[in-house]
Amino acid sequence: MGRTIGIDLGTTNSCIAFSDGGHPTVIQSKSGSRVMPSVVAFSAKGERLVGLVARRQAITNPRNTISSVKRLMGRRYSEVVDQVDTVSYEIVENTNGDAAVRVMDRVYTPPEVSAIILQKLKQTAEEFLGEEVTDVVITVPAYFNEVQREATKAAGKIAGLNVKRVLNEPTAAALAFLEPKGKTRIAVYDFGGGTFDISILQVVEGVFEVKATLGDTSLGGDDLDTQLVNWIMAEFLSDTGIDLNKDAIAPQRVREAAERAKCELSMAQETDINLPFIATGESGPVHLEIKITRKLFEELAGDLIRKTIPLCLDAVSDAGMKMEDLDHVVLVGGSTRIPMVQQLVEETFGRKPAQSVNPDEVVALGAAIESSVLTGQRKDLVLIDVTPLTLGVETLGGVMTPIIQRNSPVPTRNSRIFTTASDNQSVVGVHVAQGERDLIDGNRSLGTFELRGIKPAKRGEPRVEVTFEIDASGILNVSARDTSTGQKQSIKVNPSGGLSSDEIERLKKEAAANAEADRRRMKLVGLRNESDEAIYRATKTLKVAREELEKESWEELEAAVKELKKLRDGDDALILGKAISTLRSLTDSVAKLVAVFESDEEQAAAEFLESMTDGSEEETPEE
Ligand code: ADP
Ligand code: MG
């Protein structure tokens, strides 16, 4: 088995790490960056841009730049309608009711977009390690439901990766933070760009046990930005009468400035937002200049930040602990740099949060540690995770009947016996859902299936055993069995966050083809640069040759320059490569001829000079 890589596939930023002899190291890109923005963009020419380059061109190409796609992973369109106006790209409802994005008349599912990010990370890892990378551990927010986890796995498959484990982010953070010796209890408070998670873990002699996990998958730094953006837009409207929301580019500029201001306010008490030429009014261009204080930011964002606190209290009580039982509170995620967040955490947990880990890298490092556990490199750790949400089936009256309670350790399995509601009923429908509400409607539906061929009997007599099984990645399998006939039906719940395995295969091929196309494009870009350099050198040589040599010694070179200029923008790398080497060797031979000619000239000149100075060897110094 090759090396396994740990990937923190974040809403805002992603990070990769690998393990060597059980020690995790962050993988840097060629340009030395340790995290990559989780941004994908499509240029007008149909090129795909990923990471920093995609983020940099976001302002000028907002419609075709996709950020925070993780917020759409495994979601129904109806669940994300409130996000539609907060992003610059187009979120649409896919034919199956799932959320998707439309870019230049093509609909992409969230796993496809995530796969583009993963492909880039894979490539970075391969460049760094000098070997092919396929086996990975990918982290997800602990509070991700089944569908979101499956969607993440699907993304990995599309990118050509073998996802060995889907690991919860806080668990990963704990793996990287704690020594596996002794007994420790910690809270991991993870507030990133798109999600909030709180987990309580206990480690006893290398056994990492998640005791409880709670969270909110639609609460993150992005939402704090939205608060600021709305306020700025409203101020601007009341000052100038101009609604910036109507503009194509302004909202993206404001959002970017708001995020920057938010980050600055983590250090400073106040900051300025300056956006020249943001709009055009009746009397010419209008600029946006606004001062924002930390106090104002806290007023705008305070309610959202405070929403994390009751979740912390519940998680500790779910874990069967009191605040005093905890040994550490670890902060993860960029949004924990906000002073108000740190202060609230300190007040809630009654202790200063640990600052010893880098909140941007700790999750990827933990994922790499888990990968070394899976490959057997590390044997001193065992991980026991929990399922974040209750799983159950629908019973009479639309009631949610739990089969596996939230915060149950995984892997796990549990069965319950159900029966029929009417006489001679031969089919039972099994509707699987996930969530904490008593009625099925309030929870996330994971899928339905039917158990047919039940032996005719009075209502209430047949015994149908429904079994839920969750594997170590938190992926659910459900089966139903008629105990009298042995008739059995099972589903792997919602196979891949809305994608069938055929679709995944198709998308995988497409992604590989795209990677190939990207490689070809990069090669052509390189060859064009080489062409320019070769043409430049040839032209210089030609200029001298024209003055000093017969036409027959340079006319072939002249023709080759013309030829290469013609081929330069073509798409055939092979022909272009050949033309470049032809031109180079012609240039070399003409340059040699010129040199010979010049040295002959020099020789003649030297002889001439010698004859003038009467063979005297010393030059007369001149003043
Ligand atoms: P994710 O795990 O969701 O990818 P990160 O942990 O990278 O997210 O955190 C990204 C979020 O953190 C963004 O919303 C970003 O604006 C915010 N952030 C980063 N640095 C700071 C800072 N100094 N102050 C406030 N927020 C910050
Ligand atoms: Mg994160």
XYZ file of C-alpha atoms and ligand atoms in Angstrom:
651
model
C 0.000 0.000 0.000
C 1.274 3.432 -0.956
C 1.325 6.404 1.309
C -1.989 7.634 2.632
C -2.615 11.326 2.668
C -4.788 13.370 5.008
C -6.967 16.034 3.421
C -8.799 18.830 5.217
C -11.326 19.752 2.533
C -12.489 23.026 4.036
C -15.267 25.399 3.056
C -12.813 28.234 2.666
C -9.394 26.652 2.703
C -8.056 23.176 2.186
C -4.854 21.671 3.497
C -3.047 18.369 2.920
C -0.566 16.460 5.021
C 1.224 13.134 4.848
C 2.651 10.882 7.467
C 6.158 9.582 7.544
C 6.827 6.978 10.196
C 3.688 8.201 11.928
C 4.797 11.834 12.003
C 2.527 14.210 10.123
C 3.870 16.979 7.868
C 1.956 19.599 5.919
C 2.500 19.371 2.169
C 3.445 22.632 0.508
C 2.602 23.642 -3.012
C 5.383 24.457 -5.473
C 4.984 28.116 -4.574
C 5.343 27.290 -0.888
C 1.759 27.715 0.319
C 0.526 25.433 3.054
C -3.193 25.993 2.559
C -5.150 26.373 -0.655
C -8.324 28.428 -1.031
C -11.218 26.069 -1.839
C -12.136 28.095 -4.904
C -12.777 26.897 -8.452
C -13.216 29.189 -11.440
C -13.885 28.787 -15.123
C -12.318 31.332 -17.432
C -13.953 32.618 -20.606
C -11.678 30.276 -22.560
C -13.049 27.328 -20.610
C -9.906 26.890 -18.521
C -10.305 25.660 -14.966
C -8.576 27.606 -12.252
C -8.203 26.255 -8.733
C -6.999 27.737 -5.460
C -5.245 31.061 -5.183
C -5.385 31.846 -8.909
C -9.139 31.257 -8.850
C -9.567 33.389 -5.774
C -7.509 36.237 -7.218
C -9.696 36.606 -10.292
C -12.971 36.307 -8.345
C -13.770 40.007 -8.499
C -13.484 40.259 -12.256
C -15.185 36.944 -12.947
C -17.740 36.567 -10.128
C -20.383 34.582 -12.026
C -17.942 31.824 -12.903
C -16.070 31.635 -9.620
C -17.323 29.089 -7.113
C -16.362 29.420 -3.481
C -17.723 27.707 -0.347
C -19.166 24.849 -2.410
C -18.931 22.689 0.710
C -22.022 24.474 1.980
C -23.951 22.842 -0.868
C -22.583 19.324 -0.471
C -25.377 16.786 -0.071
C -27.977 19.511 0.337
C -31.437 19.860 -1.151
C -32.037 23.067 -3.032
C -34.769 23.919 -0.538
C -32.200 23.773 2.265
C -29.932 26.364 0.676
C -32.345 28.872 -0.877
C -31.330 31.438 1.710
C -27.739 31.224 0.428
C -28.645 31.925 -3.181
C -28.336 35.684 -2.754
C -25.153 35.592 -0.718
C -22.998 34.125 -3.470
C -21.954 35.643 -6.771
C -22.421 32.468 -8.787
C -25.671 30.763 -9.653
C -27.082 28.095 -7.340
C -29.763 26.043 -9.068
C -32.089 23.169 -8.314
C -30.918 19.983 -9.984
C -33.484 17.672 -11.596
C -33.462 15.488 -8.458
C -34.127 18.457 -6.192
C -30.522 18.728 -4.979
C -28.580 21.959 -4.908
C -26.149 22.452 -7.787
C -24.349 25.306 -9.480
C -24.652 26.548 -13.028
C -21.610 27.937 -14.775
C -21.693 28.971 -18.413
C -24.795 26.916 -19.183
C -23.520 23.792 -17.523
C -24.809 22.413 -14.262
C -22.194 21.065 -11.869
C -23.107 19.032 -8.806
C -21.279 20.046 -5.615
C -19.254 16.784 -5.577
C -17.996 17.596 -9.082
C -16.774 20.997 -7.972
C -15.203 19.552 -4.823
C -13.544 16.941 -7.024
C -11.795 19.712 -8.960
C -10.362 20.977 -5.661
C -9.359 17.455 -4.642
C -7.701 16.834 -8.008
C -5.551 19.888 -7.481
C -4.623 18.770 -3.963
C -3.781 15.314 -5.308
C -1.532 16.888 -7.907
C 0.188 19.062 -5.292
C 0.800 16.016 -3.100
C 2.164 14.032 -6.042
C 4.560 16.812 -7.005
C 5.734 17.107 -3.429
C 6.159 13.403 -2.750
C 7.225 12.375 -6.241
C 4.848 9.429 -6.269
C 1.270 8.706 -7.200
C -1.279 9.399 -4.497
C -4.585 7.524 -4.385
C -5.372 6.517 -0.819
C -6.641 9.355 1.330
C -8.428 10.229 4.520
C -10.771 13.190 4.048
C -12.183 15.139 6.957
C -15.726 16.460 7.246
C -17.513 18.504 9.886
C -18.603 16.164 12.666
C -22.126 17.336 12.199
C -22.309 16.323 8.521
C -25.201 13.936 7.923
C -25.068 10.723 5.891
C -25.797 12.384 2.588
C -23.111 15.003 3.069
C -20.580 12.290 3.917
C -21.541 10.267 0.858
C -21.289 13.367 -1.300
C -17.745 13.894 0.024
C -16.823 10.311 -0.805
C -18.285 10.753 -4.281
C -16.115 13.846 -4.772
C -13.064 11.792 -3.849
C -13.993 9.061 -6.321
C -14.528 11.551 -9.118
C -11.069 12.957 -8.439
C -9.599 9.464 -8.810
C -8.988 9.012 -5.094
C -9.632 6.036 -2.895
C -11.214 7.489 0.238
C -10.119 5.128 3.009
C -11.942 6.986 5.726
C -14.177 9.978 6.184
C -12.962 11.432 9.465
C -14.601 14.067 11.624
C -12.653 17.327 11.694
C -12.669 17.797 15.500
C -11.510 14.217 15.961
C -8.665 14.924 13.569
C -7.812 18.060 15.528
C -7.706 16.065 18.750
C -5.443 13.438 17.166
C -2.975 16.148 16.227
C -3.231 17.971 19.520
C -3.056 15.277 22.138
C -0.452 12.846 23.334
C -1.892 9.349 23.303
C -0.674 8.730 26.852
C -2.619 9.072 30.084
C -6.191 10.275 30.368
C -7.354 13.600 28.948
C -10.688 15.178 28.153
C -10.914 17.963 25.676
C -13.415 20.156 23.901
C -12.676 21.048 20.268
C -14.395 24.274 19.242
C -14.181 24.542 15.454
C -15.505 27.704 13.854
C -14.482 27.924 10.200
C -15.811 29.618 7.104
C -18.987 27.652 6.642
C -19.635 25.483 9.636
C -19.484 25.305 13.398
C -18.708 22.122 15.308
C -18.212 21.397 18.977
C -16.936 18.017 20.085
C -16.050 16.548 23.428
C -13.391 13.842 23.380
C -11.798 11.602 25.907
C -8.440 9.975 25.398
C -7.417 7.092 27.617
C -4.062 5.465 26.843
C -4.292 6.018 23.111
C -7.989 5.310 22.739
C -9.616 8.437 21.317
C -13.271 8.413 22.082
C -15.642 11.078 20.887
C -18.160 11.461 23.655
C -20.444 13.975 21.997
C -20.571 16.200 19.004
C -22.959 18.962 18.028
C -22.903 21.710 15.502
C -24.478 23.817 12.845
C -23.531 23.162 9.237
C -24.837 26.520 8.118
C -23.040 28.802 10.523
C -19.561 30.095 9.787
C -17.339 33.060 9.016
C -19.139 33.528 5.683
C -22.283 34.398 7.625
C -20.442 36.979 9.690
C -19.276 38.503 6.407
C -22.875 38.587 5.196
C -23.896 40.599 8.267
C -21.210 43.161 7.485
C -22.066 43.208 3.768
C -25.743 43.843 4.459
C -24.892 46.676 6.797
C -22.468 48.278 4.321
C -24.977 47.975 1.473
C -27.723 49.531 3.595
C -25.469 52.428 4.683
C -24.445 53.058 1.105
C -28.044 52.985 -0.059
C -29.140 55.483 2.535
C -26.145 57.775 1.825
C -26.270 57.724 -1.948
C -29.588 56.201 -2.971
C -27.659 53.576 -4.931
C -28.485 49.883 -4.479
C -25.207 48.033 -4.996
C -27.021 44.711 -5.094
C -28.128 45.556 -8.600
C -24.575 45.718 -9.880
C -22.767 42.724 -11.357
C -19.377 43.261 -9.737
C -19.954 45.555 -6.720
C -21.395 42.904 -4.350
C -18.342 40.729 -4.807
C -16.033 43.679 -4.125
C -17.993 44.601 -1.009
C -17.943 41.005 0.240
C -14.221 40.732 -0.219
C -13.646 44.065 1.539
C -15.988 43.048 4.367
C -14.085 39.832 4.953
C -10.797 41.700 4.982
C -12.224 44.243 7.434
C -13.501 41.438 9.668
C -10.041 39.852 9.809
C -8.402 43.222 10.505
C -10.817 43.803 13.362
C -9.416 40.714 15.060
C -6.244 42.763 15.525
C -7.388 46.382 15.462
C -10.239 48.261 17.104
C -11.278 49.901 13.872
C -10.675 49.725 10.164
C -11.644 51.513 6.958
C -13.314 50.130 3.916
C -12.310 51.971 0.761
C -13.787 50.950 -2.554
C -13.181 53.596 -5.212
C -15.453 53.717 -8.276
C -17.899 51.273 -6.764
C -20.820 52.793 -8.663
C -21.768 55.545 -11.051
C -24.210 58.174 -9.805
C -25.857 61.073 -11.629
C -22.786 63.241 -11.230
C -20.133 60.679 -12.064
C -18.300 57.923 -10.185
C -19.145 57.252 -6.553
C -16.701 55.853 -4.016
C -17.456 53.809 -0.948
C -15.635 54.877 2.217
C -16.801 53.538 5.552
C -15.232 53.171 8.960
C -16.047 50.024 10.892
C -15.247 49.536 14.555
C -14.840 46.278 16.377
C -17.774 47.266 18.539
C -20.015 47.649 15.487
C -18.853 44.307 14.117
C -19.634 42.673 17.440
C -23.106 44.193 17.410
C -23.736 42.908 13.886
C -22.216 39.468 14.323
C -22.748 38.914 18.055
C -26.020 36.999 17.758
C -24.539 34.563 15.284
C -21.412 34.045 17.378
C -23.500 33.533 20.509
C -25.480 30.795 18.717
C -22.456 28.552 19.256
C -22.670 28.690 23.050
C -25.826 26.656 23.804
C -24.403 23.986 21.493
C -21.255 23.873 23.633
C -23.293 23.481 26.815
C -25.404 20.710 25.287
C -22.369 18.871 23.968
C -20.733 18.797 27.404
C -23.925 17.523 28.978
C -24.460 14.977 26.159
C -20.974 13.718 26.962
C -22.089 13.182 30.526
C -19.557 15.691 31.807
C -19.330 18.989 33.598
C -17.172 21.896 32.471
C -14.698 21.176 35.299
C -14.087 17.696 33.888
C -12.391 19.111 30.809
C -8.602 19.440 30.654
C -8.325 21.563 27.499
C -10.355 23.610 25.077
C -8.819 23.668 21.609
C -9.717 26.289 19.028
C -9.831 25.277 15.363
C -10.796 27.308 12.295
C -10.095 30.847 11.113
C -13.116 32.366 12.838
C -11.683 31.508 16.260
C -9.220 34.371 15.727
C -12.085 36.769 16.495
C -11.537 38.200 20.019
C -15.235 37.979 20.861
C -15.217 34.277 20.023
C -12.195 33.637 22.242
C -13.748 35.608 25.062
C -17.082 33.771 24.864
C -15.319 30.419 24.778
C -13.247 31.353 27.797
C -16.341 32.470 29.722
C -18.310 29.374 28.771
C -15.639 26.811 29.539
C -14.110 28.712 32.437
C -10.578 28.356 31.066
C -8.277 29.922 28.525
C -8.348 28.045 25.208
C -5.133 26.305 24.136
C -3.138 28.272 21.600
C -0.403 25.796 20.865
C -1.738 24.493 17.557
C -2.094 26.210 14.223
C -5.851 26.391 13.649
C -5.335 26.219 9.865
C -3.270 23.046 9.793
C -4.290 20.950 12.763
C -7.132 19.141 10.978
C -5.003 18.037 8.009
C -2.244 16.898 10.382
C -4.768 14.814 12.322
C -6.076 13.301 9.087
C -2.513 12.291 8.205
C -2.122 10.679 11.627
C -5.331 8.718 11.081
C -3.998 7.642 7.698
C -0.904 6.264 9.387
C -3.149 4.356 11.783
C -4.990 2.858 8.806
C -1.772 1.803 7.080
C -0.544 0.257 10.311
C 2.390 2.665 10.671
C 1.038 3.739 14.029
C -0.302 1.195 16.438
C -0.554 3.288 19.575
C -3.876 4.897 18.620
C -7.431 3.680 18.361
C -10.249 5.910 17.279
C -13.818 5.574 18.441
C -16.073 8.127 16.826
C -19.774 8.807 17.233
C -22.660 9.370 14.874
C -23.687 13.006 15.118
C -27.400 12.700 14.426
C -30.159 10.280 15.342
C -31.099 7.788 12.630
C -34.516 6.281 12.359
C -37.485 5.261 10.234
C -40.938 6.677 9.655
C -43.782 4.967 11.457
C -47.531 5.526 11.517
C -48.592 9.148 11.578
C -45.314 10.492 10.194
C -43.481 9.817 13.430
C -39.693 9.475 13.478
C -38.813 6.274 15.331
C -35.105 6.250 16.292
C -32.979 3.184 15.642
C -29.557 4.629 16.370
C -29.397 7.542 18.784
C -27.127 10.496 18.167
C -23.690 10.318 19.752
C -23.623 6.506 19.571
C -20.079 5.165 19.090
C -19.385 3.898 15.552
C -19.072 1.382 14.023
C -22.404 0.279 15.359
C -25.521 -1.688 14.450
C -28.987 -1.852 15.858
C -32.247 -3.553 14.896
C -35.892 -3.056 15.698
C -38.907 -5.147 14.893
C -41.804 -3.508 13.066
C -45.059 -4.936 11.839
C -47.855 -4.279 9.341
C -50.671 -1.759 9.719
C -53.373 -3.606 7.787
C -54.529 -7.188 7.189
C -52.742 -9.139 4.443
C -50.353 -6.274 3.814
C -47.651 -7.683 1.505
C -45.416 -4.635 1.183
C -43.874 -2.374 3.795
C -42.231 0.878 2.845
C -39.162 1.805 4.827
C -38.442 5.512 4.946
C -35.084 6.315 6.522
C -34.387 9.733 7.982
C -31.825 11.527 10.114
C -32.317 14.299 12.627
C -33.511 15.195 16.096
C -37.142 16.135 15.402
C -40.027 13.924 16.513
C -41.828 14.171 13.214
C -40.200 12.823 10.084
C -40.958 15.987 8.101
C -38.576 18.020 10.205
C -35.663 15.655 9.534
C -33.455 14.953 6.520
C -34.885 12.136 4.456
C -32.141 9.700 3.449
C -34.162 7.448 1.184
C -36.942 4.921 0.978
C -37.208 1.322 -0.086
C -39.810 -1.427 -0.038
C -39.805 -4.867 1.436
C -42.121 -6.994 -0.729
C -43.455 -10.515 -0.451
C -44.487 -10.407 3.187
C -46.529 -13.530 4.023
C -50.266 -12.727 4.211
C -51.275 -12.349 7.845
C -53.402 -10.299 10.199
C -52.217 -6.779 10.867
C -49.675 -6.681 13.622
C -48.585 -10.293 13.139
C -45.677 -10.179 10.635
C -42.329 -9.386 12.157
C -40.177 -7.129 10.022
C -36.710 -6.594 11.374
C -35.106 -3.309 10.331
C -31.340 -3.111 10.865
C -29.148 -0.035 10.724
C -25.431 -0.476 10.405
C -22.891 2.363 10.466
C -19.293 1.770 9.427
C -16.214 3.531 10.806
C -16.601 6.371 8.297
C -20.118 6.983 9.512
C -21.677 5.575 6.353
C -25.049 3.918 6.873
C -26.461 0.658 5.530
C -30.093 -0.187 6.141
C -31.802 -3.524 5.657
C -35.243 -4.940 6.333
C -36.067 -8.635 6.746
C -39.334 -10.511 7.086
C -38.407 -12.884 9.912
C -40.906 -15.570 8.841
C -39.877 -15.787 5.170
C -36.325 -14.500 5.410
C -37.145 -12.118 2.535
C -34.576 -9.291 2.666
C -34.070 -5.862 1.118
C -31.352 -3.361 1.785
C -30.143 0.007 0.658
C -26.907 1.760 0.956
C -28.438 5.030 1.899
C -28.690 7.576 -0.881
C -25.651 6.096 -2.573
C -23.619 9.216 -3.132
C -25.344 12.334 -2.108
C -27.586 12.207 -5.135
C -25.159 10.696 -7.641
C -25.524 7.162 -8.941
C -22.399 5.059 -9.304
C -22.710 5.297 -13.110
C -22.726 9.052 -12.873
C -19.699 8.968 -10.597
C -17.845 6.782 -13.108
C -18.739 9.143 -15.936
C -17.660 12.187 -13.927
C -14.456 10.439 -12.921
C -13.535 9.892 -16.562
C -14.436 13.459 -17.348
C -12.294 14.754 -14.490
C -9.335 12.680 -15.656
C -9.838 13.997 -19.191
C -9.887 17.509 -17.834
C -6.690 16.961 -15.932
C -5.173 15.679 -19.176
C -6.480 18.727 -21.044
C -4.975 20.967 -18.375
C -1.629 19.233 -18.740
C -1.789 19.680 -22.522
C -2.654 23.324 -22.108
C 0.236 23.868 -19.708
C 2.546 22.164 -22.173
C 1.365 24.444 -24.974
C 1.850 27.502 -22.795
C 5.418 26.353 -22.165
C 6.028 25.724 -25.850
C 4.691 29.148 -26.787
C 7.135 30.745 -24.394
C 9.915 28.690 -25.939
C 8.755 29.759 -29.400
C 8.955 33.410 -28.441
C 12.416 32.952 -27.052
C 13.595 31.038 -30.152
C 12.084 33.617 -32.523
C 13.722 36.422 -30.594
C 17.163 34.844 -30.809
C 16.706 33.920 -34.490
C 15.598 37.433 -35.396
C 18.643 38.928 -33.703
C 20.933 36.526 -35.519
C 19.158 37.216 -38.801
C 19.702 40.921 -38.446
C 23.456 40.521 -38.227
C 23.513 37.800 -40.877
C 21.629 39.988 -43.350
C 24.315 42.659 -43.029
C 27.277 40.380 -43.208
C 26.445 37.167 -45.075
C 25.185 36.056 -48.454
C 21.447 35.531 -48.733
C 21.770 31.801 -49.271
C 23.226 31.315 -45.810
C 20.271 32.887 -43.988
C 17.185 32.507 -46.198
C 16.331 29.138 -44.676
C 16.446 30.675 -41.199
C 14.174 33.491 -42.338
C 11.652 30.953 -43.618
C 11.831 28.987 -40.354
C 11.048 32.121 -38.326
C 7.996 32.762 -40.486
C 6.930 29.144 -40.095
C 7.226 29.161 -36.305
C 5.336 32.456 -36.040
C 2.539 30.795 -37.968
C 2.538 27.685 -35.774
C 2.980 29.439 -32.413
C -0.711 29.733 -31.543
C -1.716 26.341 -32.879
C -2.744 23.408 -30.693
C -0.352 20.759 -31.911
C 2.414 20.386 -29.363
C 4.341 17.874 -31.474
C 4.559 20.067 -34.610
C 5.298 23.132 -32.497
C 8.071 21.334 -30.641
C 9.671 20.231 -33.917
C 9.470 23.736 -35.413
C 11.162 25.136 -32.319
C 14.080 22.741 -32.521
C 14.444 23.309 -36.282
C 14.596 27.040 -35.718
C 17.038 26.645 -32.851
C 19.483 24.546 -34.828
C 19.247 26.835 -37.873
C 19.904 29.806 -35.595
C 22.915 28.041 -34.141
C 24.438 27.318 -37.547
C 23.844 30.827 -38.878
C 25.251 32.281 -35.650
C 28.354 30.134 -36.158
C 28.764 31.425 -39.711
C 28.466 34.965 -38.450
C 31.066 34.262 -35.791
C 33.455 32.776 -38.349
C 32.936 35.740 -40.613
C 33.488 38.157 -37.757
C 36.595 36.380 -36.584
C 37.927 36.510 -40.166
C 37.218 40.204 -40.122
C 38.923 40.544 -36.756
C 41.855 38.586 -38.015
C 42.153 40.881 -41.018
C 41.765 43.926 -38.818
C 44.416 42.689 -36.439
C 46.831 42.041 -39.266
C 46.156 45.470 -40.653
C 46.773 47.109 -37.265
C 49.948 45.137 -36.811
C 51.296 46.368 -40.102
C 50.544 49.945 -39.045
C 52.398 49.731 -35.719
C 55.484 48.160 -37.230
C 55.258 45.038 -35.152
C 55.811 46.938 -31.905
C 54.228 44.936 -29.129
C 53.494 47.576 -26.591
C 50.714 50.029 -26.838
C 51.420 53.627 -26.120
C 49.540 54.611 -23.021
C 47.265 57.516 -23.603
C 46.270 60.169 -21.160
P -12.897 26.229 6.690
O -12.464 25.186 7.646
O -14.362 26.441 6.658
O -12.283 26.120 5.339
P -11.080 28.120 7.902
O -10.785 27.441 9.173
O -10.003 28.239 6.888
O -12.399 27.609 7.252
O -11.613 29.565 8.277
C -12.023 30.443 7.296
C -12.838 31.531 7.942
O -12.054 32.157 8.942
C -13.223 32.601 6.938
O -14.561 32.994 7.157
C -12.271 33.716 7.277
O -12.815 34.985 6.968
C -12.120 33.543 8.773
N -10.896 34.158 9.285
C -9.617 33.898 8.924
N -8.761 34.697 9.605
C -9.526 35.465 10.417
C -9.248 36.498 11.365
N -7.997 36.909 11.600
N -10.284 37.065 11.998
C -11.559 36.673 11.750
N -11.895 35.720 10.887
C -10.889 35.113 10.222
Mg -11.971 23.748 8.739
